[in-house]
Amino acid sequence: MTRRYSRIAGTGSFLPPRRVTNAELAADLARCGIETSDEWIVERTGIRARHFADPDVASSDLGAEAARRALAAAGVQPGEIDLIIVATSTPDVVFPSTAAILQHKLGIAGCPAFDVQAVCSGFIHALAVADAMIQSGAASKSLVVGAEVFSRILDFSDRTTCVLFGDGAGAVILEASGWPGILATDLHADGGLVNILCVPGNVAGGRVLGDPFVRMEGQLVFKHAITVLGETARAVLAKAGKTEADIDWLVPHQANIRIMLGSAKKLHLPPEKMIVTVDQHGNTSAASVPLALDSGVRAGQIKRGQTLLLEAVGGGLTWGAVLAVF
Ligand code: ACO
């Protein structure tokens, strides 16, 4: 019997139009007495600009637009989709899921639609879940989305975090196939590290309890990120029976160019084999990997038949990787 795989049939992405450069952000922050500079941000992170959504735009709006572009790229009609998974840490509302809201915005109903919460590695988790459901026969044509309005949870009086993140969405259509497709996936979490990267607040009794903003121990996250990304990359290659030499493109979570270059170096990959969007998007959390993937595809860098290593680390900590033939 031939094995059932999942393959990426199409990709799409969407950025809210408002682009904010480091210089513009620094000028805004200076008006509130917060000191930063384009030089500091570029040198420490590689970020030059990010996009911020307007107040009336939700993750599902960005995600729906990215989904429409992925559907068009795949030549798939919304009604053919039989599974929707949205990775987000900035859902439209507490409930229902952003996936259910997005499903309705695409004009479809009936198929399962749910969110996955693994912060910046959410899209990797969502892709692995969709892959498993397609392999099992539970789904045939899935829409997998990473969508964030991270600007909503930034404390603009905290310069150690507010310069790092942006808003956006990316999507893929994952469909059943007789050939790969996704070769292997690898997922992990360590809840012992919840406090080094979190939004510790909650909603209760009609009020926000605790702190509703991103808090991060940047250097600790940096150190763990380098370690776990190396481990998950090696693990996913081993599961697929592949080596570093088989990788055509590294599509990493776009958090910090120094972490990304460190990951590429550990895999003995030259920087030219890595898709980079962090300079223009900042860290868009769950949207970052599918945004980078779509950017690489549309720029003509990533071609059919090439082998991609997608990897990410995020709050939790959570981390993981997907190895796929595009
Ligand atoms: N502008 C100017 N100066 C700043 C800024 C800023 N925006 N932010 C911090 N500084 C200052 C600090 O106060 C400090 O000053 P001091 O030396 O006088 O105390 C100095 O710059 C150096 O600060 P560090 O924290 O040592 O800077 P570092 O080189 O570690 O860079 C950074 C900080 C960019 C946050 C880095 O640690 C990092 O990228 N960490 C990982 C983040 C990450 O990967 N997140 C991924 C997951 S995200 C998710 O899951 C939601």
Short mmCIF file of C-alpha atoms and ligand atoms in Angstrom, two decimals:
data_model
loop_
_atom_site.label_atom_id
_atom_site.label_comp_id
_atom_site.label_asym_id
_atom_site.label_seq_id
_atom_site.Cartn_x
_atom_site.Cartn_y
_atom_site.Cartn_z
CA MET A 1 0.00 0.00 0.00
CA THR A 2 1.39 3.45 -0.85
CA ARG A 3 1.95 5.74 2.08
CA ARG A 4 -0.23 8.82 2.46
CA TYR A 5 1.74 12.04 2.87
CA SER A 6 0.84 15.72 3.10
CA ARG A 7 2.36 18.30 0.77
CA ILE A 8 2.31 22.09 0.62
CA ALA A 9 0.03 22.93 -2.31
CA GLY A 10 0.23 26.72 -1.93
CA THR A 11 1.37 29.54 0.33
CA GLY A 12 0.12 33.05 1.08
CA SER A 13 0.77 35.91 3.44
CA PHE A 14 -0.50 39.32 4.39
CA LEU A 15 0.98 42.30 6.21
CA PRO A 16 -1.08 45.21 7.48
CA PRO A 17 -0.19 48.27 5.36
CA ARG A 18 1.18 50.47 8.15
CA ARG A 19 4.98 50.00 8.04
CA VAL A 20 6.95 51.49 10.93
CA THR A 21 10.71 51.88 10.56
CA ASN A 22 13.08 51.79 13.52
CA ALA A 23 13.62 55.55 13.15
CA GLU A 24 9.85 56.19 13.26
CA LEU A 25 9.39 53.91 16.26
CA ALA A 26 12.36 55.51 18.05
CA ALA A 27 10.89 58.98 17.44
CA ASP A 28 7.48 57.87 18.83
CA LEU A 29 9.12 56.30 21.89
CA ALA A 30 11.30 59.38 22.46
CA ARG A 31 8.12 61.46 22.83
CA CYS A 32 7.28 59.18 25.82
CA GLY A 33 10.79 59.46 27.26
CA ILE A 34 11.92 56.00 26.04
CA GLU A 35 15.37 55.99 24.48
CA THR A 36 16.27 53.64 21.61
CA SER A 37 17.81 53.94 18.17
CA ASP A 38 17.88 52.41 14.71
CA GLU A 39 21.54 51.51 15.33
CA TRP A 40 20.81 49.55 18.55
CA ILE A 41 17.87 47.66 17.05
CA VAL A 42 19.69 46.74 13.81
CA GLU A 43 22.89 45.71 15.58
CA ARG A 44 21.21 43.56 18.28
CA THR A 45 18.35 42.08 16.24
CA GLY A 46 18.67 42.73 12.48
CA ILE A 47 15.21 44.36 12.51
CA ARG A 48 14.78 47.51 10.38
CA ALA A 49 10.98 47.79 10.19
CA ARG A 50 7.76 46.06 11.23
CA HIS A 51 4.09 46.36 10.31
CA PHE A 52 1.39 47.33 12.81
CA ALA A 53 -2.31 46.64 12.28
CA ASP A 54 -4.91 49.37 12.82
CA PRO A 55 -7.00 49.01 16.02
CA ASP A 56 -10.05 47.58 14.21
CA VAL A 57 -8.05 44.81 12.48
CA ALA A 58 -7.98 41.37 14.16
CA SER A 59 -5.78 38.30 13.69
CA SER A 60 -8.62 36.64 11.77
CA ASP A 61 -8.65 39.55 9.27
CA LEU A 62 -4.93 39.20 8.57
CA GLY A 63 -5.23 35.40 8.55
CA ALA A 64 -8.21 35.38 6.17
CA GLU A 65 -6.32 37.53 3.66
CA ALA A 66 -3.24 35.29 3.88
CA ALA A 67 -5.56 32.25 3.50
CA ARG A 68 -7.20 33.68 0.35
CA ARG A 69 -3.75 34.15 -1.20
CA ALA A 70 -2.69 30.59 -0.26
CA LEU A 71 -5.96 29.18 -1.67
CA ALA A 72 -5.39 31.07 -4.94
CA ALA A 73 -1.76 29.86 -5.13
CA ALA A 74 -2.91 26.26 -4.60
CA GLY A 75 -5.87 26.54 -7.00
CA VAL A 76 -8.17 25.36 -4.21
CA GLN A 77 -11.69 26.69 -3.51
CA PRO A 78 -12.56 27.57 0.13
CA GLY A 79 -15.33 24.93 0.06
CA GLU A 80 -12.78 22.16 -0.57
CA ILE A 81 -11.02 22.81 2.77
CA ASP A 82 -11.79 20.11 5.34
CA LEU A 83 -9.62 21.30 8.26
CA ILE A 84 -8.57 24.75 9.51
CA ILE A 85 -5.90 25.27 12.16
CA VAL A 86 -4.86 28.76 13.25
CA ALA A 87 -1.74 29.33 15.34
CA THR A 88 -2.00 32.55 17.32
CA SER A 89 -1.21 34.06 20.71
CA THR A 90 -3.30 37.13 19.93
CA PRO A 91 -6.76 35.63 19.26
CA ASP A 92 -9.62 37.91 18.25
CA VAL A 93 -11.48 37.14 21.50
CA VAL A 94 -11.14 34.79 24.48
CA PHE A 95 -13.47 32.42 22.64
CA PRO A 96 -14.56 31.18 20.14
CA SER A 97 -11.38 30.28 18.33
CA THR A 98 -9.84 32.60 15.76
CA ALA A 99 -10.01 29.59 13.40
CA ALA A 100 -13.83 29.48 13.65
CA ILE A 101 -14.06 33.24 13.02
CA LEU A 102 -11.66 32.93 10.07
CA GLN A 103 -13.65 29.99 8.67
CA HIS A 104 -16.77 32.17 8.56
CA LYS A 105 -14.82 35.04 6.94
CA LEU A 106 -13.85 32.61 4.15
CA GLY A 107 -17.55 31.87 3.63
CA ILE A 108 -17.39 28.20 4.58
CA ALA A 109 -18.83 26.06 7.38
CA GLY A 110 -18.79 22.52 8.68
CA CYS A 111 -15.14 21.52 8.66
CA PRO A 112 -13.25 21.39 11.98
CA ALA A 113 -11.58 24.70 12.86
CA PHE A 114 -9.48 25.20 15.98
CA ASP A 115 -6.55 27.20 17.34
CA VAL A 116 -3.15 26.03 18.43
CA GLN A 117 -1.31 28.02 21.11
CA ALA A 118 2.44 27.56 21.14
CA VAL A 119 3.42 31.23 20.73
CA CYS A 120 6.24 31.68 18.20
CA SER A 121 6.44 27.95 17.41
CA GLY A 122 2.64 27.76 16.98
CA PHE A 123 2.76 27.44 13.20
CA ILE A 124 5.23 24.53 13.40
CA HIS A 125 2.87 22.83 15.87
CA ALA A 126 -0.18 23.54 13.67
CA LEU A 127 1.59 22.18 10.58
CA ALA A 128 2.61 19.01 12.45
CA VAL A 129 -0.99 18.46 13.66
CA ALA A 130 -2.41 19.01 10.15
CA ASP A 131 0.24 16.65 8.71
CA ALA A 132 -0.73 13.94 11.23
CA MET A 133 -4.45 14.38 10.48
CA ILE A 134 -3.82 14.13 6.74
CA GLN A 135 -1.60 11.06 7.16
CA SER A 136 -4.31 9.40 9.29
CA GLY A 137 -7.01 10.12 6.70
CA ALA A 138 -8.91 12.51 9.03
CA ALA A 139 -8.36 15.39 6.57
CA SER A 140 -7.38 15.83 2.92
CA LYS A 141 -7.08 19.55 2.28
CA SER A 142 -6.07 21.65 5.27
CA LEU A 143 -5.65 25.35 5.74
CA VAL A 144 -2.89 26.09 8.26
CA VAL A 145 -2.51 29.72 9.32
CA GLY A 146 -0.20 31.71 11.61
CA ALA A 147 -1.72 35.11 12.41
CA GLU A 148 -0.82 37.73 15.00
CA VAL A 149 -1.56 41.26 16.10
CA PHE A 150 1.32 41.15 18.57
CA SER A 151 1.37 44.96 18.82
CA ARG A 152 -1.74 44.62 21.08
CA ILE A 153 0.30 42.93 23.82
CA LEU A 154 3.41 45.13 23.64
CA ASP A 155 4.27 47.47 26.48
CA PHE A 156 5.56 50.52 24.63
CA SER A 157 7.26 51.73 27.81
CA ASP A 158 9.48 48.60 27.77
CA ARG A 159 12.16 49.14 25.15
CA THR A 160 13.59 45.65 25.67
CA THR A 161 10.50 44.09 24.03
CA CYS A 162 8.46 46.69 22.10
CA VAL A 163 11.07 47.13 19.36
CA LEU A 164 11.16 43.41 18.54
CA PHE A 165 7.66 42.46 17.36
CA GLY A 166 5.27 43.12 14.49
CA ASP A 167 1.89 42.06 13.09
CA GLY A 168 1.10 39.83 10.10
CA ALA A 169 -0.15 36.47 8.86
CA GLY A 170 0.97 33.57 6.72
CA ALA A 171 -0.87 30.50 5.48
CA VAL A 172 -0.35 27.22 3.67
CA ILE A 173 -2.70 24.77 1.99
CA LEU A 174 -1.59 21.28 3.00
CA GLU A 175 -3.08 18.46 0.94
CA ALA A 176 -2.96 14.66 0.85
CA SER A 177 -0.47 13.24 -1.60
CA GLY A 178 1.05 9.92 -2.62
CA TRP A 179 4.52 11.39 -2.34
CA PRO A 180 6.21 13.75 0.17
CA GLY A 181 5.62 16.51 1.09
CA ILE A 182 6.34 16.60 4.75
CA LEU A 183 9.09 14.11 5.60
CA ALA A 184 9.16 14.47 9.40
CA THR A 185 8.08 16.70 12.27
CA ASP A 186 9.51 17.24 15.76
CA LEU A 187 7.74 19.07 18.62
CA HIS A 188 8.73 19.89 22.22
CA ALA A 189 7.81 21.96 25.27
CA ASP A 190 9.37 22.71 28.65
CA GLY A 191 6.86 24.35 30.97
CA GLY A 192 9.61 24.85 33.53
CA LEU A 193 10.60 27.89 31.47
CA VAL A 194 7.19 29.64 31.35
CA ASN A 195 8.48 32.70 33.18
CA ILE A 196 11.28 33.65 30.78
CA LEU A 197 8.84 34.58 28.00
CA CYS A 198 5.19 35.18 28.78
CA VAL A 199 2.14 37.42 28.98
CA PRO A 200 1.28 36.61 32.59
CA GLY A 201 -2.10 38.38 32.79
CA ASN A 202 -5.60 36.93 32.62
CA VAL A 203 -9.20 38.05 32.35
CA ALA A 204 -11.46 37.36 35.33
CA GLY A 205 -14.49 38.95 36.92
CA GLY A 206 -14.71 41.49 34.08
CA ARG A 207 -11.19 42.79 34.62
CA VAL A 208 -7.66 42.13 33.45
CA LEU A 209 -5.86 40.40 36.30
CA GLY A 210 -2.10 40.68 36.37
CA ASP A 211 0.12 41.92 33.57
CA PRO A 212 -1.31 41.83 30.02
CA PHE A 213 1.99 42.58 28.24
CA VAL A 214 4.87 40.51 26.80
CA ARG A 215 7.63 39.99 29.37
CA MET A 216 10.89 38.42 28.33
CA GLU A 217 14.25 37.55 29.83
CA GLY A 218 15.93 38.22 26.49
CA GLN A 219 19.34 36.75 27.19
CA LEU A 220 17.91 33.54 28.68
CA VAL A 221 15.55 33.11 25.74
CA PHE A 222 18.47 33.71 23.39
CA LYS A 223 20.60 31.05 25.08
CA HIS A 224 17.83 28.42 25.16
CA ALA A 225 16.77 29.25 21.58
CA ILE A 226 20.22 28.49 20.15
CA THR A 227 20.35 25.17 22.05
CA VAL A 228 16.84 23.84 21.31
CA LEU A 229 16.80 24.91 17.66
CA GLY A 230 20.00 22.94 17.11
CA GLU A 231 18.50 19.90 18.85
CA THR A 232 15.19 19.96 16.97
CA ALA A 233 16.91 20.45 13.61
CA ARG A 234 19.11 17.41 14.22
CA ALA A 235 16.11 15.39 15.47
CA VAL A 236 13.88 16.11 12.47
CA LEU A 237 16.71 15.29 10.04
CA ALA A 238 17.37 11.99 11.85
CA LYS A 239 13.66 11.06 11.79
CA ALA A 240 13.60 11.58 8.01
CA GLY A 241 16.92 9.78 7.46
CA LYS A 242 18.41 12.97 5.98
CA THR A 243 21.50 15.04 6.68
CA GLU A 244 22.36 18.75 6.77
CA ALA A 245 23.61 18.41 3.19
CA ASP A 246 20.04 17.62 2.04
CA ILE A 247 18.70 21.03 3.16
CA ASP A 248 18.12 23.50 0.33
CA TRP A 249 16.52 26.20 2.49
CA LEU A 250 16.39 26.95 6.20
CA VAL A 251 13.12 28.78 6.99
CA PRO A 252 13.62 29.75 10.63
CA HIS A 253 11.46 31.68 13.06
CA GLN A 254 12.37 35.32 12.45
CA ALA A 255 13.12 36.51 16.00
CA ASN A 256 16.66 37.82 15.83
CA ILE A 257 19.20 37.63 13.00
CA ARG A 258 21.91 36.58 15.47
CA ILE A 259 19.88 33.52 16.59
CA MET A 260 19.08 32.72 12.95
CA LEU A 261 22.71 32.94 11.82
CA GLY A 262 23.75 30.86 14.84
CA SER A 263 21.23 28.16 13.86
CA ALA A 264 22.41 28.13 10.24
CA LYS A 265 26.03 27.88 11.37
CA LYS A 266 25.24 24.88 13.59
CA LEU A 267 23.75 23.18 10.52
CA HIS A 268 26.83 24.12 8.45
CA LEU A 269 24.55 26.10 6.13
CA PRO A 270 25.77 29.33 4.52
CA PRO A 271 23.57 32.38 5.26
CA GLU A 272 22.54 32.38 1.56
CA LYS A 273 20.52 29.20 2.24
CA MET A 274 18.39 30.92 4.89
CA ILE A 275 15.20 32.89 4.21
CA VAL A 276 15.40 36.25 6.01
CA THR A 277 12.42 38.53 6.58
CA VAL A 278 13.15 39.65 10.15
CA ASP A 279 14.68 42.85 8.78
CA GLN A 280 11.33 43.91 7.24
CA HIS A 281 8.76 42.16 9.50
CA GLY A 282 10.34 41.99 12.97
CA ASN A 283 9.21 39.01 15.05
CA THR A 284 5.61 38.22 14.06
CA SER A 285 5.45 35.22 16.44
CA ALA A 286 3.27 32.41 14.97
CA ALA A 287 3.08 34.26 11.63
CA SER A 288 6.82 34.47 11.16
CA VAL A 289 7.59 31.06 9.61
CA PRO A 290 4.69 31.04 7.09
CA LEU A 291 5.41 34.70 6.23
CA ALA A 292 9.06 33.82 5.56
CA LEU A 293 8.03 30.71 3.59
CA ASP A 294 5.64 32.65 1.37
CA SER A 295 8.16 35.42 0.90
CA GLY A 296 10.79 32.88 -0.24
CA VAL A 297 8.33 31.18 -2.60
CA ARG A 298 7.08 34.41 -4.17
CA ALA A 299 10.62 35.80 -4.52
CA GLY A 300 11.48 32.69 -6.59
CA GLN A 301 14.09 31.55 -4.04
CA ILE A 302 12.21 28.41 -2.92
CA LYS A 303 11.41 26.09 -5.82
CA ARG A 304 9.36 22.91 -6.21
CA GLY A 305 11.30 19.78 -5.28
CA GLN A 306 13.62 21.58 -2.84
CA THR A 307 13.98 20.42 0.76
CA LEU A 308 13.01 22.91 3.47
CA LEU A 309 13.79 22.90 7.17
CA LEU A 310 11.22 24.98 9.06
CA GLU A 311 12.04 25.60 12.74
CA ALA A 312 10.86 27.81 15.59
CA VAL A 313 11.08 28.44 19.32
CA GLY A 314 8.62 30.39 21.43
CA GLY A 315 7.12 31.02 24.85
CA GLY A 316 6.53 27.95 26.99
CA LEU A 317 9.21 27.27 26.03
CA THR A 318 7.94 25.44 22.98
CA TRP A 319 10.01 24.48 19.97
CA GLY A 320 9.98 22.26 16.94
CA ALA A 321 10.83 21.68 13.30
CA VAL A 322 9.28 20.40 10.09
CA LEU A 323 11.32 18.91 7.24
CA ALA A 324 9.48 19.04 3.92
CA VAL A 325 10.01 18.73 0.20
CA PHE A 326 8.29 21.76 -1.32
N1 ACO B 1 17.26 50.33 22.70
C1 ACO B 1 18.41 50.71 23.29
N2 ACO B 1 18.98 50.05 24.31
C2 ACO B 1 18.34 48.93 24.75
C3 ACO B 1 17.13 48.49 24.18
C4 ACO B 1 16.59 49.23 23.13
N3 ACO B 1 15.44 48.90 22.49
N4 ACO B 1 16.74 47.38 24.84
C5 ACO B 1 17.65 47.11 25.78
N5 ACO B 1 18.63 48.07 25.73
C6 ACO B 1 19.82 48.18 26.55
C7 ACO B 1 19.72 47.44 27.85
O1 ACO B 1 19.07 48.23 28.83
C8 ACO B 1 21.16 47.19 28.19
O2 ACO B 1 21.70 48.39 28.74
P1 ACO B 1 22.78 48.29 29.94
O3 ACO B 1 23.95 47.55 29.36
O4 ACO B 1 23.05 49.72 30.24
O5 ACO B 1 22.11 47.52 31.03
C9 ACO B 1 21.82 46.98 26.82
O6 ACO B 1 20.89 47.54 25.86
C10 ACO B 1 22.05 45.55 26.47
O7 ACO B 1 20.89 44.79 26.76
P2 ACO B 1 20.87 43.22 26.58
O8 ACO B 1 19.58 42.68 27.09
O9 ACO B 1 22.15 42.65 27.11
O10 ACO B 1 20.92 43.10 24.97
P3 ACO B 1 21.04 41.79 24.12
O11 ACO B 1 22.23 41.86 23.26
O12 ACO B 1 20.83 40.53 24.93
O13 ACO B 1 19.80 41.91 23.13
C11 ACO B 1 17.59 41.01 22.79
C12 ACO B 1 18.47 41.90 23.64
C13 ACO B 1 17.57 41.58 21.39
C14 ACO B 1 16.18 41.01 23.35
C15 ACO B 1 18.15 39.58 22.74
O14 ACO B 1 18.43 39.13 24.04
C16 ACO B 1 17.25 38.59 22.08
O15 ACO B 1 17.02 38.65 20.88
N6 ACO B 1 16.71 37.60 22.83
C17 ACO B 1 15.88 36.56 22.24
C18 ACO B 1 14.53 37.02 21.87
C19 ACO B 1 13.83 35.90 21.11
O16 ACO B 1 14.43 35.14 20.37
N7 ACO B 1 12.57 35.71 21.26
C20 ACO B 1 12.02 34.56 20.48
C21 ACO B 1 10.88 34.05 20.97
S1 ACO B 1 9.65 35.30 20.96
C22 ACO B 1 8.17 34.56 21.40
O17 ACO B 1 8.05 33.37 21.56
C23 ACO B 1 7.02 35.50 21.68
#
